[in-house]
Coordinates of C-alpha atoms in Angstrom, one line a residue:
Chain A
X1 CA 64.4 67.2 -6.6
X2 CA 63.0 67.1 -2.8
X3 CA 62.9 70.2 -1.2
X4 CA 64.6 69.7 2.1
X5 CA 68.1 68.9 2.1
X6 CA 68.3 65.6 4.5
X7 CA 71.8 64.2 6.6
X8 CA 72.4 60.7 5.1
X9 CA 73.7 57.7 7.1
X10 CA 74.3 54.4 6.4
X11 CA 74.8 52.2 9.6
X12 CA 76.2 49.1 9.1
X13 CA 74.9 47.5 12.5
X14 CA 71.6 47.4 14.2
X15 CA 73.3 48.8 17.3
X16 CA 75.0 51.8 15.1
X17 CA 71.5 52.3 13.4
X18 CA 69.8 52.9 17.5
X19 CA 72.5 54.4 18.5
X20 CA 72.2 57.6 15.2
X21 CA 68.2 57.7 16.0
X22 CA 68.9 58.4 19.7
X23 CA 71.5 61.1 18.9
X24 CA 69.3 63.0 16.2
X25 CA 65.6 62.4 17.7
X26 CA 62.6 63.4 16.4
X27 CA 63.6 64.6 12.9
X28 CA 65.4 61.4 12.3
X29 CA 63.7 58.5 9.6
X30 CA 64.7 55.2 9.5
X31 CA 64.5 53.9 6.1
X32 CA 64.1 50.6 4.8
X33 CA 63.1 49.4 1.4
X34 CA 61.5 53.4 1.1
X35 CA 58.6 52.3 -0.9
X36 CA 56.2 54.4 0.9
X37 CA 59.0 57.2 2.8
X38 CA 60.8 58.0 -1.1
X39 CA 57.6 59.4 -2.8
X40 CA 56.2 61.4 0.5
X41 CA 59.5 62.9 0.2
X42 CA 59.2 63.4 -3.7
X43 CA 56.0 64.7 -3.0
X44 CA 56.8 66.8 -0.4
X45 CA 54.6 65.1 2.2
X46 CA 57.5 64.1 4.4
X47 CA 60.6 66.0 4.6
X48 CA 63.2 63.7 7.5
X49 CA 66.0 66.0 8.9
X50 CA 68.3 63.0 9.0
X51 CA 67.6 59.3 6.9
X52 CA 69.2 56.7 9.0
X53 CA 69.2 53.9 6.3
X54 CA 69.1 49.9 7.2
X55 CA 69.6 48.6 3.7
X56 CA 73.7 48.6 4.0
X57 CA 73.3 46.7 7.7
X58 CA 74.3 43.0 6.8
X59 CA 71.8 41.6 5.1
X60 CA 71.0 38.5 7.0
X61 CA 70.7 40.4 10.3
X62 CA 67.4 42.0 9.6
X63 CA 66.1 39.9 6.7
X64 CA 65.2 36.1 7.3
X65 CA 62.3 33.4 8.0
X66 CA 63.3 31.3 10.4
X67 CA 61.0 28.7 12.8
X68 CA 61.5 27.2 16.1
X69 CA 59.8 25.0 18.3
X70 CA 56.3 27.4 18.3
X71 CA 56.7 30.2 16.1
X72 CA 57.6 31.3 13.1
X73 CA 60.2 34.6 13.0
X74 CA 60.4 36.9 10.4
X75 CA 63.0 39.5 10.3
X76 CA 61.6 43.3 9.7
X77 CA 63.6 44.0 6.5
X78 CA 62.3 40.9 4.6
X79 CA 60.6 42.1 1.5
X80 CA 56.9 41.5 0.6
X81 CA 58.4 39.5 -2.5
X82 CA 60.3 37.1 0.5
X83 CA 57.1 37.1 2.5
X84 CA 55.4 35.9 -0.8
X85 CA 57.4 33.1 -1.5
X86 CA 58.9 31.8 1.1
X87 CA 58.0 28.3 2.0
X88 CA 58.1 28.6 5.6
X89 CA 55.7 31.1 5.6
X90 CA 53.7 29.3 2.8
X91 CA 53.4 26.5 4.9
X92 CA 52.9 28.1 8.8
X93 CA 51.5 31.1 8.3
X94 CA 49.3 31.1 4.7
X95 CA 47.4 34.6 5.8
X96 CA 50.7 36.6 5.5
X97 CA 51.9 35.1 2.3
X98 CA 48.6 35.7 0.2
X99 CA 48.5 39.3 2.2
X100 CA 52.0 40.0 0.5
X101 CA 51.3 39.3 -2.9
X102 CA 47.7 41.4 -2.8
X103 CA 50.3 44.7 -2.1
X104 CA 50.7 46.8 -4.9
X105 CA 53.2 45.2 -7.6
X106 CA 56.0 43.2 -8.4
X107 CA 59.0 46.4 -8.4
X108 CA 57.5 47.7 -5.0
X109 CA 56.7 44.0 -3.0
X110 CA 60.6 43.1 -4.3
X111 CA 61.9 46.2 -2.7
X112 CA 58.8 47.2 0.2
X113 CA 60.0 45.5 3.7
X114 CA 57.8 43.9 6.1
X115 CA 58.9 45.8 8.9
X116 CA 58.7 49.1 7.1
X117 CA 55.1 48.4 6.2
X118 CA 54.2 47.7 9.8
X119 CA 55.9 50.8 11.3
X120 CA 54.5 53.2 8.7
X121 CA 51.6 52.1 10.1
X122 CA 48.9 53.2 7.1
X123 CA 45.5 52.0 7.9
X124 CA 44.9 50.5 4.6
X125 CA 48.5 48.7 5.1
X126 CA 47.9 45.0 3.8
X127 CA 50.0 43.4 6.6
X128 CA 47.5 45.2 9.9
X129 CA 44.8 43.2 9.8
X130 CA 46.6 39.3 9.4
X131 CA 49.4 40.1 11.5
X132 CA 46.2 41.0 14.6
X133 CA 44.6 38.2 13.7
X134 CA 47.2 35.2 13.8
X135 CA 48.4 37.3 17.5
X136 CA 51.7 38.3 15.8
X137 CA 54.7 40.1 18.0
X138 CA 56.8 42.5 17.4
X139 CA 60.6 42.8 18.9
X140 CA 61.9 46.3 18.9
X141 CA 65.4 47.3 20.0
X142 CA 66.7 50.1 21.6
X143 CA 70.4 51.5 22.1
X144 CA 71.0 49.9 25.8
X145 CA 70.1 46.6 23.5
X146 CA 66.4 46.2 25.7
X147 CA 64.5 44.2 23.5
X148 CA 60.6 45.0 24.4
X149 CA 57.9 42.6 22.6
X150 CA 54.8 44.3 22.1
X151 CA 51.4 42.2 20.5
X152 CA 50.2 43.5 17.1
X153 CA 47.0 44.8 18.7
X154 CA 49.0 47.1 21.0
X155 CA 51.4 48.3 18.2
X156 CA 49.0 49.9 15.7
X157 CA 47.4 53.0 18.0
X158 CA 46.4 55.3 15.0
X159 CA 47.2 56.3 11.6
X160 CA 51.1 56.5 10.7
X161 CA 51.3 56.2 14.9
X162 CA 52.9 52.6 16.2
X163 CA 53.3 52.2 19.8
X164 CA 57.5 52.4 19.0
X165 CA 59.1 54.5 21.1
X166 CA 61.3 57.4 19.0
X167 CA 64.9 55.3 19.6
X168 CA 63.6 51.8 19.2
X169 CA 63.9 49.9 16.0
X170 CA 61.3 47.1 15.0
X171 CA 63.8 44.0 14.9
X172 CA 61.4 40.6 14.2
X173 CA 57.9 40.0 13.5
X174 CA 57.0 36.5 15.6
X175 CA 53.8 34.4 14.6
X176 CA 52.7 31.4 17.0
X177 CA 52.3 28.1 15.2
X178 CA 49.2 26.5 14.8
X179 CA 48.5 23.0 14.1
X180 CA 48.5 22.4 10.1
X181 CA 44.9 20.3 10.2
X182 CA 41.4 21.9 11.3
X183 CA 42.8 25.9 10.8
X184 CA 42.2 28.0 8.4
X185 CA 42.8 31.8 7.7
X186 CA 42.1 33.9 4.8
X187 CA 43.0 37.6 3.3
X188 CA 40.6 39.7 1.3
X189 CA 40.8 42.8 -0.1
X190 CA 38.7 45.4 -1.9
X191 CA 40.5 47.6 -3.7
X192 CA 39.5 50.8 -5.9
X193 CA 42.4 50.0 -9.3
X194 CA 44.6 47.0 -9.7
X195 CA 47.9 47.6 -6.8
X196 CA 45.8 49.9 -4.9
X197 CA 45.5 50.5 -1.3
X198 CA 42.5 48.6 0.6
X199 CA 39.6 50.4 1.1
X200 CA 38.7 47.3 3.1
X201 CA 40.9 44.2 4.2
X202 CA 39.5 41.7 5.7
X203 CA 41.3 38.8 7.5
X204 CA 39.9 35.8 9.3
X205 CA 41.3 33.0 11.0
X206 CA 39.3 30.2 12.3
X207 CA 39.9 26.6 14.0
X208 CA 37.5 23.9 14.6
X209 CA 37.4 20.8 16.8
X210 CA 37.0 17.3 15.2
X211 CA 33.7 17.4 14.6
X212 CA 33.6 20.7 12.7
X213 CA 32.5 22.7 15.8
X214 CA 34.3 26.4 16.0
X215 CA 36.7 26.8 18.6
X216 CA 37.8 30.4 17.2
X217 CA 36.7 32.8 14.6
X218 CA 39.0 36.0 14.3
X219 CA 37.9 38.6 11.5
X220 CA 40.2 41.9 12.0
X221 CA 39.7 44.7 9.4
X222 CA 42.4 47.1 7.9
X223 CA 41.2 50.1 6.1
X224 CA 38.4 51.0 7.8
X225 CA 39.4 52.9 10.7
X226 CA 42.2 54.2 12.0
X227 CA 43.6 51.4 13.4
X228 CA 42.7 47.9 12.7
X229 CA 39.6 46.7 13.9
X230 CA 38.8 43.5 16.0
X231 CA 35.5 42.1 15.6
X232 CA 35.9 40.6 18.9
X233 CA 32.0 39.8 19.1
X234 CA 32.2 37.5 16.4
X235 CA 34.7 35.3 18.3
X236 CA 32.3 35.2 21.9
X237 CA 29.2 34.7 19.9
X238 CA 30.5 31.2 17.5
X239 CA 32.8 29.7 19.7
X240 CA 31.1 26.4 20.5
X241 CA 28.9 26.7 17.2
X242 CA 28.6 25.1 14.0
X243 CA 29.7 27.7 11.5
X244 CA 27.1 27.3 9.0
X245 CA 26.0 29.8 6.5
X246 CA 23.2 31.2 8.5
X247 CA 26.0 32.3 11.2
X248 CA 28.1 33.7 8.5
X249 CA 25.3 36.5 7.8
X250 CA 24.9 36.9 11.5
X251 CA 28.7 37.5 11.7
X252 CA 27.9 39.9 8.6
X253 CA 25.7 42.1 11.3
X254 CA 28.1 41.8 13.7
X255 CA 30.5 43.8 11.9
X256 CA 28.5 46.0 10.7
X257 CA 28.1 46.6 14.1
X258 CA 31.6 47.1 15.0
X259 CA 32.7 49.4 12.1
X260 CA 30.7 52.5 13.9
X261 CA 33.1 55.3 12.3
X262 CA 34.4 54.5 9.1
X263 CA 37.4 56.5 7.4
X264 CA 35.7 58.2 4.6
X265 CA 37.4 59.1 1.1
X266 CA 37.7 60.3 -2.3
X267 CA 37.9 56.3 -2.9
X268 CA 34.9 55.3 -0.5
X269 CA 32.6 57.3 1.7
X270 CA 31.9 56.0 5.2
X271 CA 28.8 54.0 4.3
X272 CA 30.6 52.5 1.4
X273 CA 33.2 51.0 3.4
X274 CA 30.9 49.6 6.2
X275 CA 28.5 47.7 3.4
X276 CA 31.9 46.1 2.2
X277 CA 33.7 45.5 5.7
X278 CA 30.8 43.8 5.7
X279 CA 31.2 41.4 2.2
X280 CA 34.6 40.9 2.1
X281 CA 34.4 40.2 5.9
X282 CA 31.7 37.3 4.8
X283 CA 34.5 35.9 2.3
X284 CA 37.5 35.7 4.5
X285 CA 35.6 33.8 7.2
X286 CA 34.1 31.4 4.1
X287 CA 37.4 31.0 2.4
X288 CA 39.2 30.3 6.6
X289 CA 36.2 28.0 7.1
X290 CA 36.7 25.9 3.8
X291 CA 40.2 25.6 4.4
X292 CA 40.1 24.5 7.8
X293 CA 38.1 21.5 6.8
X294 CA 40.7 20.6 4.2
X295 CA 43.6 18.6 6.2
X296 CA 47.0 19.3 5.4
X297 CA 49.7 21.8 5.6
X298 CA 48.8 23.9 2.8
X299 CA 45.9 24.9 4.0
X300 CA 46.3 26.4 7.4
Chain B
X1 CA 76.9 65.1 4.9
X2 CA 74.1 66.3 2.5
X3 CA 76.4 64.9 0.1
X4 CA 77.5 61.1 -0.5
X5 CA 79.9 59.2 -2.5
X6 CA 78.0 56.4 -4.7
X7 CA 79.4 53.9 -6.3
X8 CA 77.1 51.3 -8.8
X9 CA 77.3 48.2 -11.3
X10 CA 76.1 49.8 -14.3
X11 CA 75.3 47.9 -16.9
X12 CA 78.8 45.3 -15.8
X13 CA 80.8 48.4 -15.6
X14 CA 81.7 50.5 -12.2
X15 CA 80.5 54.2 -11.6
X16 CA 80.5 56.3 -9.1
X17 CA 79.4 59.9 -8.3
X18 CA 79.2 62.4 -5.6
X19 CA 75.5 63.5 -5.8
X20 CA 73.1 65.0 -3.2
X21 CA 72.1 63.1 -0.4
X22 CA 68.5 64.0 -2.3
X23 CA 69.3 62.7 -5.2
X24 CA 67.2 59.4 -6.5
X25 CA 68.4 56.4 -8.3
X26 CA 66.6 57.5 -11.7
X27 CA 68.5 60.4 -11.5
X28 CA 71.6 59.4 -10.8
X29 CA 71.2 56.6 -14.0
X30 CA 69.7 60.0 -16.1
X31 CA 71.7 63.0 -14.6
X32 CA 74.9 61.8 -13.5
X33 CA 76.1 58.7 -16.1
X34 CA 73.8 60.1 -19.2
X35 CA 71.7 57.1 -19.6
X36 CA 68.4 58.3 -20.1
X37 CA 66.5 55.2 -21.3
X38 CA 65.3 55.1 -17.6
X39 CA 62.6 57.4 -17.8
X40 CA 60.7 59.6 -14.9
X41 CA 56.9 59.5 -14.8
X42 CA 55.2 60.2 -11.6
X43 CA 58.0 60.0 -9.0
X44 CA 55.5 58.3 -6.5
X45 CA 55.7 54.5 -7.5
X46 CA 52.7 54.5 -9.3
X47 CA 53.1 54.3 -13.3
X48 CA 57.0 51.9 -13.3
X49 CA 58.6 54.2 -16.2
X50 CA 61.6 54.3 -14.3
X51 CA 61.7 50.3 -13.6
X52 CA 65.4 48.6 -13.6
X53 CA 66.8 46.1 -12.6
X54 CA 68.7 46.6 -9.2
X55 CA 70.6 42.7 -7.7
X56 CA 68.5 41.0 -9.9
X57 CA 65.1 42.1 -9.3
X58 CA 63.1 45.1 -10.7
X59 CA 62.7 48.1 -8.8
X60 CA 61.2 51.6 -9.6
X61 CA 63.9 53.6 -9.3
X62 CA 62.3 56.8 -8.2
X63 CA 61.5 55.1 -5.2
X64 CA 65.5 54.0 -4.3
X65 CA 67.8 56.7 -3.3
X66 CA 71.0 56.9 -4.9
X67 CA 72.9 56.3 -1.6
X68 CA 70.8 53.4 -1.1
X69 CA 72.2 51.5 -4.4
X70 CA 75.7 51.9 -3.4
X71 CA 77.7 48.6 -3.9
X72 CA 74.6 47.6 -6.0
X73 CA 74.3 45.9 -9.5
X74 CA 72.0 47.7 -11.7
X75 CA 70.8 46.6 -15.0
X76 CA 69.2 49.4 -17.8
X77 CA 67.5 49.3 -20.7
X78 CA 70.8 50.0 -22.1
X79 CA 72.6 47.3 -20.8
X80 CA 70.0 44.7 -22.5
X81 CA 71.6 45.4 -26.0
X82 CA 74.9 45.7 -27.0
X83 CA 75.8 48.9 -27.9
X84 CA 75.1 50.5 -31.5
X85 CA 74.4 47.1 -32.7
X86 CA 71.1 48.0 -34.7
X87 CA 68.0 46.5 -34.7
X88 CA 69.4 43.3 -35.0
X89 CA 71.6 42.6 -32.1
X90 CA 68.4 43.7 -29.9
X91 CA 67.2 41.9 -26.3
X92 CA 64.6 38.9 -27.9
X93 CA 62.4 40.9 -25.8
X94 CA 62.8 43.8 -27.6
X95 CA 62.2 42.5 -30.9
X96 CA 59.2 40.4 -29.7
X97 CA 58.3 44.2 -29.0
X98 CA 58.6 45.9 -32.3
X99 CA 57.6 42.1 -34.1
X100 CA 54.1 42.4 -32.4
X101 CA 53.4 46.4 -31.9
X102 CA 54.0 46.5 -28.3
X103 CA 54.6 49.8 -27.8
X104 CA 53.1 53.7 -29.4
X105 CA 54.6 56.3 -27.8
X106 CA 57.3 54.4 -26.6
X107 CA 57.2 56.3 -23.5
X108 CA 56.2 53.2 -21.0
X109 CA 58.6 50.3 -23.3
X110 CA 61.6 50.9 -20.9
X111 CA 59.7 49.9 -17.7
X112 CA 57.9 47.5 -19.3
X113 CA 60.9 45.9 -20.8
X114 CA 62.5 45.4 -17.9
X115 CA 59.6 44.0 -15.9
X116 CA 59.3 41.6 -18.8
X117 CA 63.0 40.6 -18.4
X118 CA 62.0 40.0 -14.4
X119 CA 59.6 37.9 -15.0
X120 CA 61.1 35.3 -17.7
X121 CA 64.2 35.2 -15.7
X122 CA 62.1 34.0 -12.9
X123 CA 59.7 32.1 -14.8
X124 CA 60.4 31.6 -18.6
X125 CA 57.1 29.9 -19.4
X126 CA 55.0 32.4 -17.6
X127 CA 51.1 32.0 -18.3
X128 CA 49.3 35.1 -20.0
X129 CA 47.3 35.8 -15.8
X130 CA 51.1 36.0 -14.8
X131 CA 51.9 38.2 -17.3
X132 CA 49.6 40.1 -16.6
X133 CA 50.5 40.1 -12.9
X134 CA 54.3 40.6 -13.8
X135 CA 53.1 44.1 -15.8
X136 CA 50.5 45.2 -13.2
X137 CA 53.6 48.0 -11.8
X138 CA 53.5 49.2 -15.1
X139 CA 50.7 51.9 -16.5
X140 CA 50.9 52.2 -20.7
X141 CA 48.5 55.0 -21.6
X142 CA 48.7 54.2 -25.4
X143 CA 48.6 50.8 -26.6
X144 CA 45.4 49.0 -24.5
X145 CA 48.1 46.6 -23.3
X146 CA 46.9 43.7 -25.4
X147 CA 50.0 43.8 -28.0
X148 CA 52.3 44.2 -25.0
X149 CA 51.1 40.9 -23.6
X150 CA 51.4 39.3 -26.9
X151 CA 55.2 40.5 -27.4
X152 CA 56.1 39.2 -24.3
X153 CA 54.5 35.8 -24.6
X154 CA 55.6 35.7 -28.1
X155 CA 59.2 36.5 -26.1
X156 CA 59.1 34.2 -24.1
X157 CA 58.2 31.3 -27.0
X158 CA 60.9 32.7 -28.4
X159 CA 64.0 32.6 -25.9
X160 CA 62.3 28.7 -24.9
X161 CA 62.9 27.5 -28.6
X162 CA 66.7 28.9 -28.3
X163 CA 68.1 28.4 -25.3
X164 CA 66.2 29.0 -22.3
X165 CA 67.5 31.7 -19.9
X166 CA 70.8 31.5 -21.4
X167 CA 68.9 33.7 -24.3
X168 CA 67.7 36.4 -22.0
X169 CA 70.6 36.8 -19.7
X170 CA 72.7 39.7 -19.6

């Protein structure tokens, strides 16, 4: 059994959940579907004070897909197995769907949350990268019911560190809509053993004008650093261009410009994971850029 | 409040227990109702020993806290065959198991079971890349995993030629 004896509580509303991480600060953990929070705390690596658990909040206030007129909403305790299959997201937002079923396996995606993915904030989290790179936001909550929106660029600032402040709670994930025709995006992911972390992820969203011409080229990297990484260049130096083959390998040097300090592991050294932010970075722009020349919905 | 009242769907029937606030949902199946079919293996999510079924879909229950199955229906490997009915009353998956050598050790068949069940009650006719994907939570150190993929295909055959899902149900 853990070590560390813990205070359980088991809110029943989102206000009741801000209202217990205000009162017990800094020691308090919200939980959600625990898949990474349970075994650091089997393991010892995390030992919470208080677990303010969101699973026994009704479970349509937290977990849903919903769309309006531009964007798609996604509640923070939909699970990766949701994110996976949902047709909504299938259809408006492909890059999150084929991110969700890259994570791990079948027992943790059905029980792993969105939201809980996001705020643990792991740099080799599948959901980083994407969620930069289609310009997703993120609604928190806090107990005088402010609702703050912060982009997913500003909300991952280093490893396990999100820019939520200690009594908000991460509510909604929102993704703008794009047009279904002449966009395409793309996950890719190296991994060292079948369910395992990224050593690199690489997403890339593109969109091109009628006559093939790029009007934006996005690659974001998770894995590599501690934080994700925009390889903004890449976007300044194609818009305007035909994305041909030969600018795919410059894009290649581009980012192997941008990764300048790679994390370095027992699964990768430093140079290991620039050569492959590198590849895989190659792929996810090929695999947006043949997509966006398909038309139709499935392919965006 | 280090302690907590828990009350779970076992197998169709209600239990509940007072248990640590530390306690996990394998060890509330193993420790506090005796059914230790469920088995531990690495306690980090890794190798799906411990896999059930928790409102319908499989979970690793070292990774659930007790407290956080409360009102929950859980599904064991006990609960897939009645009880002390001999080999013959066994879950079709379970005798697609022993039919086709699916398991040595026999340390892994639990988890592996019930990720099995998961994925025919989702998708009876699976193909063998999505059983392969529906086992990939699930580490087997003994058999090479080629005899586990044939049990459950042969499984799923099987329960198709009866009657569907009606077959695997429980």
């Amino acid at each position: 059994m853990m070590n560390k004896p813990f205070d359980y509580f088991a809110p029943k509303s989102i206000s009741e959940a801000v209202s217990l991480l205000k009162k017990h600060g800094s020691g308090a953990k919200l939980i959600a579907g625990g898949q990474s929070l349970v075994p650091l705390m089997n393991l010892g690596l995390a030992a919470p004070r208080q677990i303010i658990d969101l699973t026994h909040i009704k479970k349509d206030s937290l977990s849903y897909v919903k769309l309006d007129k531009d964007s798609l909403m996604i509640g923070s305790m939909t699970t990766h197995s949701a994110v996976e299959n949902s047709p909504q997201i299938r259809r408006h937002c492909r890059i999150l769907s084929e991110t969700a079923m890259t994570i791990a396996d079948v027992q943790v995606r059905n029980r792993g949350t969105i939201g809980g993915s996001v705020c643990h904030a792991d740099p080799a989290g599948d959901y980083l990268a994407p969620l930069v790179a289609v310009d997703a936001e993120f609604r928190a909550i806090n107990p005088k019911r402010k609702v703050r929106t912060i982009s997913a660029d500003k909300f991952f600032v280093d490893i396990f560190t999100t820019a939520l402040k200690r009594d908000e709670l991460l509510t909604e994930i929102r993704v703008p809509k794009r047009p279904s025709t002449r966009n395409g995006s793309a996950y890719v992911k190296h991994k060292y053993v079948e369910g395992g972390f990224a050593i690199v992820g690489a997403a890339a969203v593109v969109s091109v004008n009628k006559d093939g011409i790029c009007d934006r080229a996005k690659v974001v990297l998770s894995g590599v650093s501690t934080r994700p990484v925009r390889v903004d260049m890449i976007e300044k130096e194609f818009r305007g261009e035909n994305l041909d083959e030969r600018a795919i390998e410059e894009a290649g040097r581009i980012v192997r410009e941008a990764v300048h300090d790679p994390l370095s592991d027992i699964h990768a050294s430093a140079d290991y994971r620039r050569e492959m932010a590198v590849v895989f970075a190659k792929r996810a722009l090929r695999l947006a850029l043949a997509r966006s020349r398909k038309t139709g919905a499935q392919h965006n | 409040m280090s302690r907590v009242m828990v009350r779970v769907r076992v197998n169709g029937a209600w239990k509940e227990a007072e248990v640590d606030t530390r306690t996990l949902l394998v060890d509330l199946l193993r420790e506090e109702f005796m059914l230790t079919g469920t088995h531990i293996g690495c306690l980090t999510g890794n190798c799906g020993a411990c896999t059930v079924m928790m409102d319908d879909l499989s979970v690793k229950s070292c990774t659930v806290l007790a407290a956080q199955a409360n009102g929950a229906d859980v599904l064991t490997i006990e609960g897939l065959a009645p009880k002390d009915s001999g080999t013959s009353n066994l879950h079709p998956i379970q005798q697609a198991f022993i039919q086709h050598h699916g398991l040595q050790c026999g340390f892994c068949t639990p988890g592996m079971i019930l990720s099995a069940y998961q994925l025919l009650m989702r998708n009876p006719k699976p193909t063998e890349e999505e059983i392969r994907v529906s086992i990939a939570g699930n580490l087997c150190r003994c058999t090479g995993y080629q005899n586990i993929l044939k049990a459950i295909s042969a499984a799923s055959e099987r329960t198709l030629q009866q009657s569907g899902k009606r077959a695997l149900r429980r």
